[in-house]
């Protein structure tokens, strides 16, 4: 990861210092449990805790690993330098490297999920605030990028809120699913270590014991975790793309906040570009690219291989750091976003009255006109609005067949904007559960 798209709290979770501290806690708690079982002397277990305030020397561990070519052995060697070789001789008893590596990874993923959930809460709060602020701000809805029927800006924010609320629920489940640890030995049979050790370590680290592991924790758990991050990233992009479209010059219904001194272009001083939401679109791609490798990590040889290891060293920090940054950036964009209600009405009236075409169509069918004839009657007038920018209502009032079927009063009644917003309160109650 690069500092430009990273927040310190999430970066810290993946630092070598944090990793080695978690490794230490796993080993120390395991020693405590083994001492309680009478497997190792209590004084040796207690001696391990002499290093509880130690800041492990990353450079020294790297120096040892350069010789041992094994990261866990390098750490254990360095730990013995602090605790004493004799006192540390029971550390890692009956354990295998993956007991430490996998349990640590899941601790890091759980901590990362907690930070991501904080970010999602900020996004949800911003979306909710803007939804209620613009609950009744009418704008034209679009399908295929083309004017469809009226909606409200509040409904736009509300649907994004509902989507992100679903994502929060998914992430909570993914957090729960990945919150397991394994201290089960070489092929997961507990042959050389009591299952009670695993239970103790997991309890101390806020995890659940993995019901059945091999030499690794099953990677379907991790695949689901990263897949969830990918879905969240896609939802971020969904919101970002909508904002980018709203900021287009010919639309300009909303825009990113443009601060004093900000420059939009090195060449054109007039530019105000949606750079933050364009950035979010790019960051979403980075998160999603971690999903397929995580899924490919599920299939390992027999009880384990390490084809997954190099992948996870990259995608663990990459996906969580990037998504964390994106969530906080999105929350800021939504919170400060500029909304232009007058432009929304101007856009809707570029083709005067055209958005009411379906209501007229339905009225004609209810008045006894066949659907095929009604569609033809409405479309011939609608096309004139497209081609000549005439007023749709005036065209209908001048169309003898339409007037004969509906009457002038009924035609005029079909252009009431409130018809399209009458159920906004119902939708809001469904989304927010509030009166």
Short mmCIF file of N, CA, C and O in Angstrom, two decimals, residues 94-96 99 182-196 198 210-216 303:
data_model
loop_
_atom_site.label_atom_id
_atom_site.label_comp_id
_atom_site.label_asym_id
_atom_site.label_seq_id
_atom_site.Cartn_x
_atom_site.Cartn_y
_atom_site.Cartn_z
N UNK A 94 4.51 -28.40 20.96
CA UNK A 94 3.41 -29.10 20.30
C UNK A 94 2.71 -28.30 19.23
O UNK A 94 1.72 -28.76 18.65
N UNK A 95 3.21 -27.10 18.96
CA UNK A 95 2.56 -26.22 17.98
C UNK A 95 3.29 -26.27 16.64
O UNK A 95 4.43 -26.74 16.55
N UNK A 96 2.61 -25.80 15.62
CA UNK A 96 3.23 -25.64 14.30
C UNK A 96 3.10 -24.19 13.89
O UNK A 96 2.31 -23.43 14.46
N UNK A 99 -0.25 -22.51 13.35
CA UNK A 99 -1.04 -22.17 14.53
C UNK A 99 -0.86 -20.70 14.88
O UNK A 99 -1.82 -20.01 15.26
N UNK A 182 -6.68 -21.45 15.55
CA UNK A 182 -6.32 -22.87 15.58
C UNK A 182 -4.96 -23.04 16.26
O UNK A 182 -3.98 -22.44 15.85
N UNK A 183 -4.94 -23.83 17.30
CA UNK A 183 -3.70 -24.26 17.96
C UNK A 183 -3.80 -25.78 18.04
O UNK A 183 -4.02 -26.37 19.10
N UNK A 184 -3.69 -26.43 16.88
CA UNK A 184 -4.03 -27.85 16.79
C UNK A 184 -2.87 -28.73 16.34
O UNK A 184 -3.05 -29.94 16.16
N UNK A 185 -1.69 -28.15 16.13
CA UNK A 185 -0.53 -28.96 15.80
C UNK A 185 -0.38 -29.25 14.32
O UNK A 185 -1.09 -28.70 13.47
N UNK A 186 0.54 -30.14 14.03
CA UNK A 186 1.08 -30.32 12.68
C UNK A 186 0.04 -30.58 11.59
O UNK A 186 0.12 -30.00 10.51
N UNK A 187 -0.92 -31.45 11.82
CA UNK A 187 -1.96 -31.66 10.80
C UNK A 187 -3.36 -31.51 11.41
O UNK A 187 -4.34 -32.03 10.90
N UNK A 188 -3.43 -30.78 12.52
CA UNK A 188 -4.72 -30.45 13.10
C UNK A 188 -5.33 -31.51 13.97
O UNK A 188 -6.52 -31.44 14.31
N UNK A 189 -4.55 -32.52 14.40
CA UNK A 189 -5.10 -33.64 15.17
C UNK A 189 -4.92 -33.48 16.67
O UNK A 189 -5.37 -34.34 17.42
N UNK A 190 -4.26 -32.44 17.12
CA UNK A 190 -3.98 -32.22 18.54
C UNK A 190 -3.12 -33.34 19.14
O UNK A 190 -3.16 -33.60 20.35
N UNK A 191 -2.37 -34.02 18.30
CA UNK A 191 -1.57 -35.15 18.79
C UNK A 191 -0.58 -34.73 19.85
O UNK A 191 -0.31 -35.48 20.80
N UNK A 192 -0.02 -33.52 19.71
CA UNK A 192 1.04 -33.08 20.61
C UNK A 192 0.63 -31.88 21.47
O UNK A 192 1.49 -31.28 22.14
N UNK A 193 -0.64 -31.54 21.44
CA UNK A 193 -1.11 -30.40 22.24
C UNK A 193 -2.57 -30.60 22.57
O UNK A 193 -3.36 -31.10 21.75
N UNK A 194 -2.95 -30.25 23.76
CA UNK A 194 -4.33 -30.47 24.22
C UNK A 194 -5.27 -29.44 23.61
O UNK A 194 -4.93 -28.25 23.53
N UNK A 195 -6.46 -29.84 23.17
CA UNK A 195 -7.44 -28.88 22.64
C UNK A 195 -7.76 -27.75 23.61
O UNK A 195 -8.17 -26.66 23.18
N UNK A 196 -7.55 -27.99 24.90
CA UNK A 196 -7.82 -26.94 25.89
C UNK A 196 -6.90 -25.74 25.69
O UNK A 196 -7.27 -24.60 26.03
N UNK A 198 -5.91 -24.56 22.77
CA UNK A 198 -6.55 -23.79 21.70
C UNK A 198 -7.72 -22.97 22.25
O UNK A 198 -7.87 -21.78 21.93
N UNK A 210 -11.40 -23.05 15.97
CA UNK A 210 -11.80 -23.61 14.68
C UNK A 210 -12.28 -25.05 14.91
O UNK A 210 -11.55 -25.87 15.47
N UNK A 211 -13.52 -25.38 14.52
CA UNK A 211 -14.04 -26.73 14.81
C UNK A 211 -13.16 -27.86 14.29
O UNK A 211 -12.94 -28.85 14.97
N UNK A 212 -12.67 -27.70 13.07
CA UNK A 212 -11.76 -28.70 12.52
C UNK A 212 -10.79 -28.01 11.56
O UNK A 212 -11.20 -27.40 10.57
N UNK A 213 -9.53 -28.10 11.90
CA UNK A 213 -8.49 -27.52 11.05
C UNK A 213 -7.60 -28.66 10.57
O UNK A 213 -7.69 -29.78 11.06
N UNK A 214 -6.78 -28.36 9.59
CA UNK A 214 -5.76 -29.33 9.16
C UNK A 214 -4.45 -28.81 9.74
O UNK A 214 -4.25 -28.84 10.94
N UNK A 215 -3.57 -28.30 8.92
CA UNK A 215 -2.47 -27.52 9.47
C UNK A 215 -2.79 -26.05 9.32
O UNK A 215 -2.04 -25.20 9.77
N UNK A 216 -3.93 -25.76 8.70
CA UNK A 216 -4.37 -24.38 8.50
C UNK A 216 -5.85 -24.27 8.83
O UNK A 216 -6.59 -25.26 8.83
N UNK A 303 -3.36 -31.60 3.69
CA UNK A 303 -3.58 -30.85 4.93
C UNK A 303 -3.08 -29.41 4.85
O UNK A 303 -3.45 -28.59 5.68
#
